[in-house]
mmCIF file of C-alpha atoms and ligand atoms in Angstrom:
data_model
loop_
_atom_site.group_PDB
_atom_site.id
_atom_site.type_symbol
_atom_site.label_atom_id
_atom_site.label_comp_id
_atom_site.label_asym_id
_atom_site.label_seq_id
_atom_site.Cartn_x
_atom_site.Cartn_y
_atom_site.Cartn_z
ATOM 1 C CA MET A 68 5.399 5.204 22.956
ATOM 2 C CA VAL A 69 2.053 4.387 21.359
ATOM 3 C CA ASN A 70 1.247 5.330 17.780
ATOM 4 C CA TYR A 71 -2.127 7.064 17.574
ATOM 5 C CA CYS A 72 -4.251 7.036 14.433
ATOM 6 C CA LYS A 73 -3.751 10.498 12.935
ATOM 7 C CA SER A 74 -6.570 10.398 10.391
ATOM 8 C CA LYS A 75 -9.029 13.289 10.594
ATOM 9 C CA LYS A 76 -11.610 11.483 8.487
ATOM 10 C CA SER A 77 -15.289 12.115 9.180
ATOM 11 C CA LEU A 78 -17.618 9.118 9.362
ATOM 12 C CA VAL A 79 -20.832 11.082 8.849
ATOM 13 C CA GLY A 80 -23.132 9.001 6.624
ATOM 14 C CA LYS A 81 -21.171 5.799 7.303
ATOM 15 C CA THR A 82 -22.284 2.713 9.209
ATOM 16 C CA ALA A 83 -20.032 0.466 11.281
ATOM 17 C CA ILE A 84 -20.625 -2.810 13.095
ATOM 18 C CA ILE A 85 -18.291 -3.519 16.006
ATOM 19 C CA THR A 86 -18.535 -6.825 17.841
ATOM 20 C CA GLY A 87 -17.779 -6.736 21.562
ATOM 21 C CA ALA A 88 -18.257 -2.956 21.641
ATOM 22 C CA ASN A 89 -19.476 -2.778 25.238
ATOM 23 C CA THR A 90 -16.019 -2.802 26.818
ATOM 24 C CA GLY A 91 -12.256 -2.677 26.254
ATOM 25 C CA ILE A 92 -10.846 -2.149 22.765
ATOM 26 C CA GLY A 93 -14.260 -2.494 21.111
ATOM 27 C CA TYR A 94 -15.773 0.210 23.329
ATOM 28 C CA GLU A 95 -12.945 2.638 22.562
ATOM 29 C CA THR A 96 -13.296 1.925 18.836
ATOM 30 C CA ALA A 97 -17.036 2.595 19.037
ATOM 31 C CA LEU A 98 -16.438 5.818 20.986
ATOM 32 C CA GLU A 99 -14.000 7.108 18.351
ATOM 33 C CA PHE A 100 -16.312 6.222 15.461
ATOM 34 C CA ALA A 101 -19.215 7.906 17.300
ATOM 35 C CA LYS A 102 -17.119 11.086 17.752
ATOM 36 C CA ARG A 103 -16.677 11.133 13.981
ATOM 37 C CA GLY A 104 -20.423 11.004 13.334
ATOM 38 C CA CYS A 105 -20.725 7.323 12.401
ATOM 39 C CA ARG A 106 -23.839 5.199 12.810
ATOM 40 C CA VAL A 107 -22.415 2.558 15.136
ATOM 41 C CA ILE A 108 -24.050 -0.830 15.588
ATOM 42 C CA MET A 109 -22.741 -2.296 18.830
ATOM 43 C CA ALA A 110 -22.984 -6.062 18.355
ATOM 44 C CA CYS A 111 -22.881 -7.431 21.892
ATOM 45 C CA ARG A 112 -24.085 -10.456 23.848
ATOM 46 C CA ASN A 113 -24.812 -8.747 27.169
ATOM 47 C CA GLN A 114 -27.581 -6.237 26.465
ATOM 48 C CA GLU A 115 -27.450 -4.621 29.892
ATOM 49 C CA LYS A 116 -23.720 -3.896 29.637
ATOM 50 C CA ALA A 117 -24.115 -2.829 26.007
ATOM 51 C CA ASN A 118 -26.949 -0.399 26.764
ATOM 52 C CA ALA A 119 -24.919 1.159 29.593
ATOM 53 C CA ALA A 120 -21.931 1.513 27.221
ATOM 54 C CA ARG A 121 -24.166 3.045 24.552
ATOM 55 C CA GLU A 122 -25.436 5.598 27.080
ATOM 56 C CA LYS A 123 -21.853 6.591 27.932
ATOM 57 C CA ILE A 124 -20.968 6.989 24.243
ATOM 58 C CA VAL A 125 -24.052 9.091 23.513
ATOM 59 C CA GLN A 126 -23.350 11.290 26.560
ATOM 60 C CA ALA A 127 -19.699 11.743 25.576
ATOM 61 C CA THR A 128 -20.236 12.438 21.874
ATOM 62 C CA GLY A 129 -23.795 13.741 21.434
ATOM 63 C CA ASN A 130 -24.183 11.173 18.650
ATOM 64 C CA GLU A 131 -27.503 9.363 19.188
ATOM 65 C CA ASN A 132 -27.115 7.204 16.095
ATOM 66 C CA ILE A 133 -25.659 4.378 18.178
ATOM 67 C CA VAL A 134 -27.571 1.108 18.214
ATOM 68 C CA VAL A 135 -27.234 -2.000 20.362
ATOM 69 C CA LYS A 136 -27.936 -5.355 18.710
ATOM 70 C CA SER A 137 -27.679 -8.775 20.240
ATOM 71 C CA ILE A 138 -25.165 -11.345 19.043
ATOM 72 C CA ASN A 139 -23.656 -14.335 20.803
ATOM 73 C CA LEU A 140 -20.612 -15.649 18.988
ATOM 74 C CA ASP A 141 -20.927 -18.991 20.770
ATOM 75 C CA SER A 142 -23.925 -19.730 18.540
ATOM 76 C CA LEU A 143 -24.023 -19.796 14.728
ATOM 77 C CA ALA A 144 -27.807 -19.420 14.920
ATOM 78 C CA SER A 145 -27.306 -16.126 16.758
ATOM 79 C CA VAL A 146 -24.821 -15.003 14.090
ATOM 80 C CA ARG A 147 -27.298 -15.889 11.346
ATOM 81 C CA ASP A 148 -30.145 -14.052 13.127
ATOM 82 C CA PHE A 149 -27.971 -10.981 13.589
ATOM 83 C CA ALA A 150 -26.818 -10.951 9.956
ATOM 84 C CA LYS A 151 -30.363 -11.491 8.680
ATOM 85 C CA TYR A 152 -31.584 -8.557 10.733
ATOM 86 C CA ILE A 153 -28.772 -6.313 9.492
ATOM 87 C CA ASN A 154 -29.281 -7.318 5.852
ATOM 88 C CA GLU A 155 -33.008 -6.628 6.130
ATOM 89 C CA THR A 156 -32.794 -3.331 7.992
ATOM 90 C CA GLU A 157 -29.550 -1.548 7.060
ATOM 91 C CA ASP A 158 -29.022 0.237 3.743
ATOM 92 C CA ARG A 159 -25.264 0.173 3.973
ATOM 93 C CA LEU A 160 -22.277 -1.202 5.885
ATOM 94 C CA ASP A 161 -18.947 0.601 5.543
ATOM 95 C CA LEU A 162 -16.952 -0.950 8.367
ATOM 96 C CA LEU A 163 -17.118 -4.365 9.988
ATOM 97 C CA ILE A 164 -14.836 -4.660 13.013
ATOM 98 C CA ASN A 165 -14.551 -8.268 14.198
ATOM 99 C CA ASN A 166 -13.272 -7.306 17.623
ATOM 100 C CA ALA A 167 -14.965 -9.589 20.172
ATOM 101 C CA GLY A 168 -12.853 -12.403 21.519
ATOM 102 C CA ALA A 169 -11.972 -14.361 24.611
ATOM 103 C CA ALA A 170 -9.274 -16.648 26.001
ATOM 104 C CA GLN A 171 -9.056 -19.466 28.501
ATOM 105 C CA LEU A 172 -12.710 -20.430 28.072
ATOM 106 C CA PRO A 173 -13.808 -23.798 29.482
ATOM 107 C CA ASP A 174 -13.363 -26.911 27.353
ATOM 108 C CA LYS A 175 -16.881 -27.052 25.895
ATOM 109 C CA THR A 176 -18.518 -27.917 22.592
ATOM 110 C CA THR A 177 -21.132 -25.506 21.259
ATOM 111 C CA GLU A 178 -24.596 -26.429 19.978
ATOM 112 C CA ASP A 179 -22.989 -26.417 16.501
ATOM 113 C CA GLY A 180 -20.421 -29.045 17.485
ATOM 114 C CA LEU A 181 -17.553 -26.536 17.536
ATOM 115 C CA GLN A 182 -14.960 -26.011 20.232
ATOM 116 C CA LEU A 183 -16.240 -23.004 22.230
ATOM 117 C CA GLU A 184 -13.192 -20.738 21.918
ATOM 118 C CA MET A 185 -12.727 -21.564 18.212
ATOM 119 C CA ALA A 186 -16.404 -20.755 17.679
ATOM 120 C CA CYS A 187 -16.238 -17.409 19.448
ATOM 121 C CA ASN A 188 -12.892 -16.170 18.093
ATOM 122 C CA TYR A 189 -12.861 -17.650 14.626
ATOM 123 C CA PHE A 190 -15.807 -19.602 13.199
ATOM 124 C CA ALA A 191 -18.506 -17.106 14.212
ATOM 125 C CA PRO A 192 -16.645 -14.026 12.860
ATOM 126 C CA PHE A 193 -15.899 -16.038 9.689
ATOM 127 C CA LEU A 194 -19.605 -16.742 9.172
ATOM 128 C CA LEU A 195 -20.681 -13.233 10.171
ATOM 129 C CA THR A 196 -18.312 -11.672 7.643
ATOM 130 C CA ILE A 197 -19.466 -13.888 4.795
ATOM 131 C CA LEU A 198 -23.127 -13.238 5.555
ATOM 132 C CA LEU A 199 -22.511 -9.469 5.471
ATOM 133 C CA LEU A 200 -20.330 -9.416 2.334
ATOM 134 C CA ASP A 201 -23.060 -8.400 -0.105
ATOM 135 C CA LEU A 202 -23.936 -5.367 2.006
ATOM 136 C CA LEU A 203 -20.250 -4.454 2.345
ATOM 137 C CA LYS A 204 -19.772 -4.784 -1.418
ATOM 138 C CA LYS A 205 -22.842 -2.649 -2.075
ATOM 139 C CA SER A 206 -21.357 0.048 0.187
ATOM 140 C CA ALA A 207 -17.808 -0.112 -1.230
ATOM 141 C CA PRO A 208 -15.251 1.217 -0.610
ATOM 142 C CA SER A 209 -15.675 -0.615 2.663
ATOM 143 C CA ARG A 210 -13.403 -2.438 5.094
ATOM 144 C CA ILE A 211 -13.296 -5.475 7.357
ATOM 145 C CA VAL A 212 -10.919 -5.307 10.316
ATOM 146 C CA ASN A 213 -10.090 -8.491 12.234
ATOM 147 C CA VAL A 214 -8.683 -8.050 15.725
ATOM 148 C CA SER A 215 -6.223 -10.910 16.032
ATOM 149 C CA SER A 216 -3.205 -11.195 18.318
ATOM 150 C CA ALA A 217 0.558 -11.664 18.325
ATOM 151 C CA ALA A 218 -0.283 -14.830 20.262
ATOM 152 C CA ALA A 219 -0.670 -16.329 16.769
ATOM 153 C CA LYS A 220 3.150 -16.335 16.571
ATOM 154 C CA MET A 221 3.153 -19.279 18.964
ATOM 155 C CA ILE A 222 1.742 -21.629 16.302
ATOM 156 C CA HIS A 223 4.364 -22.470 13.681
ATOM 157 C CA ASN A 224 2.503 -25.261 11.931
ATOM 158 C CA LEU A 225 -1.290 -25.078 12.133
ATOM 159 C CA ASN A 226 -2.804 -28.573 12.321
ATOM 160 C CA LEU A 227 -6.001 -28.465 10.264
ATOM 161 C CA GLU A 228 -7.013 -31.895 11.571
ATOM 162 C CA GLU A 229 -7.202 -30.589 15.111
ATOM 163 C CA LEU A 230 -8.909 -27.224 14.724
ATOM 164 C CA ASN A 231 -11.543 -28.130 17.299
ATOM 165 C CA LYS A 232 -9.177 -29.749 19.792
ATOM 166 C CA TYR A 233 -8.977 -28.178 23.255
ATOM 167 C CA GLY A 234 -5.561 -26.795 24.111
ATOM 168 C CA GLY A 235 -5.477 -24.155 26.880
ATOM 169 C CA TRP A 236 -3.515 -21.044 25.869
ATOM 170 C CA MET A 237 -2.316 -22.660 22.613
ATOM 171 C CA LEU A 238 -5.954 -22.946 21.581
ATOM 172 C CA TYR A 239 -6.285 -19.156 21.835
ATOM 173 C CA CYS A 240 -3.119 -18.812 19.721
ATOM 174 C CA ARG A 241 -4.661 -21.160 17.142
ATOM 175 C CA THR A 242 -7.888 -19.131 16.966
ATOM 176 C CA LYS A 243 -5.897 -15.972 16.345
ATOM 177 C CA LEU A 244 -3.756 -17.578 13.613
ATOM 178 C CA CYS A 245 -6.939 -18.775 11.904
ATOM 179 C CA GLN A 246 -8.182 -15.164 11.902
ATOM 180 C CA ILE A 247 -4.981 -14.093 10.133
ATOM 181 C CA TYR A 248 -5.254 -16.821 7.479
ATOM 182 C CA PHE A 249 -8.930 -15.904 7.064
ATOM 183 C CA THR A 250 -7.973 -12.255 6.473
ATOM 184 C CA GLN A 251 -5.384 -13.226 3.858
ATOM 185 C CA GLU A 252 -7.721 -15.531 1.933
ATOM 186 C CA LEU A 253 -10.650 -13.112 2.182
ATOM 187 C CA ALA A 254 -8.462 -10.358 0.715
ATOM 188 C CA LYS A 255 -7.700 -12.557 -2.298
ATOM 189 C CA ARG A 256 -11.383 -13.375 -2.777
ATOM 190 C CA LEU A 257 -12.325 -9.682 -2.517
ATOM 191 C CA GLU A 258 -9.904 -8.460 -5.184
ATOM 192 C CA GLY A 259 -11.648 -6.049 -7.547
ATOM 193 C CA THR A 260 -14.602 -5.389 -5.210
ATOM 194 C CA ASN A 261 -13.216 -2.311 -3.414
ATOM 195 C CA VAL A 262 -13.802 -4.116 -0.119
ATOM 196 C CA THR A 263 -10.530 -4.615 1.746
ATOM 197 C CA THR A 264 -9.591 -6.442 4.925
ATOM 198 C CA TYR A 265 -6.788 -6.310 7.469
ATOM 199 C CA SER A 266 -5.769 -8.145 10.637
ATOM 200 C CA LEU A 267 -4.013 -6.694 13.647
ATOM 201 C CA HIS A 268 -2.449 -7.214 17.042
ATOM 202 C CA PRO A 269 -3.670 -4.450 19.397
ATOM 203 C CA GLY A 270 -0.787 -4.780 21.888
ATOM 204 C CA ALA A 271 -0.979 -6.067 25.461
ATOM 205 C CA ILE A 272 -4.005 -4.180 26.742
ATOM 206 C CA ASN A 273 -5.348 -3.656 30.238
ATOM 207 C CA SER A 274 -8.975 -4.648 29.616
ATOM 208 C CA GLU A 275 -11.489 -7.169 30.938
ATOM 209 C CA PHE A 276 -9.659 -9.718 28.800
ATOM 210 C CA TYR A 277 -7.610 -10.795 31.831
ATOM 211 C CA LYS A 278 -10.494 -10.699 34.305
ATOM 212 C CA GLY A 279 -10.284 -14.478 34.903
ATOM 213 C CA SER A 280 -6.616 -14.287 35.937
ATOM 214 C CA ALA A 281 -5.517 -12.487 39.133
ATOM 215 C CA ILE A 282 -1.893 -12.303 37.905
ATOM 216 C CA GLY A 283 -2.946 -11.182 34.430
ATOM 217 C CA SER A 284 -5.151 -8.428 35.870
ATOM 218 C CA TRP A 285 -2.384 -7.239 38.220
ATOM 219 C CA VAL A 286 0.319 -7.217 35.530
ATOM 220 C CA GLY A 287 -2.144 -5.616 33.116
ATOM 221 C CA SER A 288 -2.903 -2.759 35.487
ATOM 222 C CA LYS A 289 0.826 -2.054 35.952
ATOM 223 C CA VAL A 290 2.399 -2.374 32.521
ATOM 224 C CA PHE A 291 -0.140 -2.890 29.750
ATOM 225 C CA LYS A 292 -1.479 -0.221 27.427
ATOM 226 C CA THR A 293 -4.932 1.278 27.959
ATOM 227 C CA SER A 294 -7.916 0.150 25.887
ATOM 228 C CA GLU A 295 -7.905 3.554 24.176
ATOM 229 C CA GLU A 296 -4.308 2.909 23.115
ATOM 230 C CA GLY A 297 -5.212 -0.650 22.152
ATOM 231 C CA ALA A 298 -7.957 0.609 19.831
ATOM 232 C CA GLN A 299 -5.614 2.759 17.734
ATOM 233 C CA THR A 300 -4.646 0.114 15.161
ATOM 234 C CA SER A 301 -8.308 -0.892 14.646
ATOM 235 C CA ILE A 302 -9.189 2.788 14.153
ATOM 236 C CA TYR A 303 -6.213 3.305 11.830
ATOM 237 C CA LEU A 304 -7.191 0.338 9.653
ATOM 238 C CA ALA A 305 -10.766 1.573 9.463
ATOM 239 C CA LEU A 306 -9.872 5.163 8.536
ATOM 240 C CA GLU A 307 -6.422 5.566 7.021
ATOM 241 C CA ASP A 308 -6.384 6.516 3.344
ATOM 242 C CA GLY A 309 -4.185 4.631 0.896
ATOM 243 C CA ILE A 310 -3.746 1.313 2.714
ATOM 244 C CA GLU A 311 -5.786 -0.652 0.157
ATOM 245 C CA GLU A 312 -2.601 -1.919 -1.502
ATOM 246 C CA HIS A 313 -1.950 -3.795 1.756
ATOM 247 C CA ASN A 314 -5.221 -5.701 1.536
ATOM 248 C CA GLY A 315 -4.983 -8.894 3.637
ATOM 249 C CA GLU A 316 -1.891 -7.840 5.593
ATOM 250 C CA HIS A 317 -1.220 -7.766 9.330
ATOM 251 C CA PHE A 318 -0.611 -4.649 11.440
ATOM 252 C CA GLU A 319 0.717 -3.739 14.873
ATOM 253 C CA ASP A 320 0.892 -0.283 16.437
ATOM 254 C CA CYS A 321 -0.583 1.355 13.290
ATOM 255 C CA LYS A 322 2.167 -0.163 11.121
ATOM 256 C CA ARG A 323 2.316 -3.038 8.680
ATOM 257 C CA VAL A 324 4.352 -6.019 9.908
ATOM 258 C CA LYS A 325 5.740 -9.096 8.162
ATOM 259 C CA PRO A 326 3.529 -12.202 8.289
ATOM 260 C CA TYR A 327 4.125 -14.325 11.391
ATOM 261 C CA CYS A 328 6.100 -17.498 10.644
ATOM 262 C CA GLY A 329 3.034 -19.762 10.956
ATOM 263 C CA ALA A 330 0.973 -17.612 8.563
ATOM 264 C CA LYS A 331 2.828 -18.205 5.297
ATOM 265 C CA ASP A 332 1.420 -21.469 3.971
ATOM 266 C CA ASP A 333 -0.790 -20.744 0.932
ATOM 267 C CA GLU A 334 -2.178 -24.280 0.694
ATOM 268 C CA LYS A 335 -3.103 -24.317 4.360
ATOM 269 C CA ARG A 336 -4.759 -20.911 4.020
ATOM 270 C CA LYS A 337 -6.964 -22.152 1.162
ATOM 271 C CA LYS A 338 -7.765 -25.438 2.884
ATOM 272 C CA LEU A 339 -8.675 -23.662 6.126
ATOM 273 C CA TRP A 340 -11.256 -21.620 4.212
ATOM 274 C CA GLU A 341 -12.854 -24.764 2.779
ATOM 275 C CA ILE A 342 -12.928 -26.513 6.155
ATOM 276 C CA SER A 343 -14.383 -23.398 7.774
ATOM 277 C CA GLU A 344 -17.150 -23.225 5.175
ATOM 278 C CA GLU A 345 -18.050 -26.813 6.034
ATOM 279 C CA MET A 346 -17.917 -26.262 9.760
ATOM 280 C CA VAL A 347 -20.244 -23.236 9.699
ATOM 281 C CA GLY A 348 -22.663 -24.940 7.305
ATOM 282 C CA LEU A 349 -21.931 -22.921 4.156
ATOM 283 C CA ARG A 350 -20.740 -25.986 2.217
ATOM 284 C CA GLN A 351 -21.686 -29.681 2.231
ATOM 285 C CA LYS A 352 -19.094 -31.983 3.862
HETATM 286 N N1 NAP B 135 -6.288 -7.369 25.867
HETATM 287 C C1 NAP B 135 -5.212 -7.822 25.227
HETATM 288 O O1 NAP B 135 -4.080 -7.777 25.749
HETATM 289 C C2 NAP B 135 -5.327 -8.382 23.841
HETATM 290 C C3 NAP B 135 -4.150 -8.752 23.168
HETATM 291 C C4 NAP B 135 -4.252 -9.271 21.870
HETATM 292 C C5 NAP B 135 -5.500 -9.398 21.272
HETATM 293 N N2 NAP B 135 -6.630 -9.028 21.960
HETATM 294 C C6 NAP B 135 -7.907 -9.193 21.275
HETATM 295 O O2 NAP B 135 -8.599 -7.956 21.279
HETATM 296 C C7 NAP B 135 -10.005 -8.179 21.191
HETATM 297 C C8 NAP B 135 -10.713 -7.305 22.217
HETATM 298 O O3 NAP B 135 -10.257 -7.701 23.500
HETATM 299 P P1 NAP B 135 -10.296 -6.764 24.797
HETATM 300 O O4 NAP B 135 -8.914 -6.698 25.313
HETATM 301 O O5 NAP B 135 -11.028 -5.510 24.535
HETATM 302 O O6 NAP B 135 -11.117 -7.745 25.776
HETATM 303 P P2 NAP B 135 -12.434 -7.515 26.654
HETATM 304 O O7 NAP B 135 -12.347 -6.234 27.393
HETATM 305 O O8 NAP B 135 -12.568 -8.789 27.431
HETATM 306 O O9 NAP B 135 -13.609 -7.413 25.558
HETATM 307 C C9 NAP B 135 -13.969 -8.531 24.805
HETATM 308 C C10 NAP B 135 -15.324 -8.275 24.176
HETATM 309 O O10 NAP B 135 -15.694 -9.455 23.445
HETATM 310 C C11 NAP B 135 -17.015 -9.830 23.842
HETATM 311 N N3 NAP B 135 -17.251 -11.255 23.719
HETATM 312 C C12 NAP B 135 -16.539 -12.279 24.264
HETATM 313 N N4 NAP B 135 -17.128 -13.456 23.971
HETATM 314 C C13 NAP B 135 -18.222 -13.171 23.220
HETATM 315 C C14 NAP B 135 -19.242 -13.954 22.632
HETATM 316 N N5 NAP B 135 -19.266 -15.291 22.760
HETATM 317 N N6 NAP B 135 -20.223 -13.336 21.929
HETATM 318 C C15 NAP B 135 -20.227 -11.993 21.798
HETATM 319 N N7 NAP B 135 -19.301 -11.187 22.347
HETATM 320 C C16 NAP B 135 -18.303 -11.774 23.063
HETATM 321 C C17 NAP B 135 -17.085 -9.416 25.297
HETATM 322 O O11 NAP B 135 -18.431 -9.383 25.721
HETATM 323 P P3 NAP B 135 -18.840 -9.483 27.285
HETATM 324 O O12 NAP B 135 -18.626 -8.135 27.869
HETATM 325 O O13 NAP B 135 -20.275 -9.904 27.222
HETATM 326 O O14 NAP B 135 -17.938 -10.524 27.889
HETATM 327 C C18 NAP B 135 -16.433 -8.044 25.214
HETATM 328 O O15 NAP B 135 -17.341 -7.112 24.701
HETATM 329 C C19 NAP B 135 -10.206 -9.682 21.404
HETATM 330 O O16 NAP B 135 -10.443 -10.294 20.149
HETATM 331 C C20 NAP B 135 -8.870 -10.154 21.963
HETATM 332 O O17 NAP B 135 -8.598 -11.497 21.607
HETATM 333 C C21 NAP B 135 -6.578 -8.532 23.219
#
């Protein structure tokens, strides 16, 4: 049984940015927001795929206020360019959905000296969010939703000295735990602004996420939830009234869950923020 978001809220007059909106969970989130009249900015790296996805959304919803903008989360310069463009051209930002992510990427270092998967799943969304905070605050009440994963449960003791170390599947788990700590610390820093933030696990979802693994794709097609089902917690956290008191908390299946065991260290949470600021160039080392 999947819990669907039951909110009937209209998004007419609202603007949302969704990263990785061309496929999977991000596409379904964009489709739902478009149905509700939102201006949706699809922040995607592959413009051809994103334009085709936009066309499908416009056809399905009749909402033409859907825009494709280029972002590559492997590059902090791309994140900065994207944020600069948004800050210069958009009057408001009500919803930021940090959805894009990937696993099992090759062991590479980005042009910014970051481990590729950490850059894509954690450092780039961290920087993007901070660069868009003024616009989000100006548009408050507004929300930031971070699509994390229950894979974060695998890390019991995050090693801050080895954030950029390669580590196969455990690296993915680390990126997703960092997203959760980021959400918690951001929530504390946003107190009193009427901007709130939440993290979530979408479930095991049959999307392009497993395209690099024959077994993963096969299992996914048999037993995993659909991307539409996987989008429900993102949609819930964007729309549901009265969840502000749970600012910074983690959700699964449209319900609040207890923090994972590796996500309870306040000192580590604060230190991770400082290190992240250094790594993305927001603070001197
Ligand atoms: N599927 C699952 O079982 C599952 C479980 C837990 C958590 N999640 C999380 O859910 C989120 C959405 O995943 P999904 O299942 O919808 O996967 P998906 O179908 O593979 O979609 C991932 C999206 O992220 C984009 N993306 C990846 N790397 C990027 C980069 N460097 N720059 C910009 N965009 C990038 C992809 O763009 P391209 O199309 O250009 O590749 C795609 O739009 C991810 O954060 C994932 O970690 C998924």
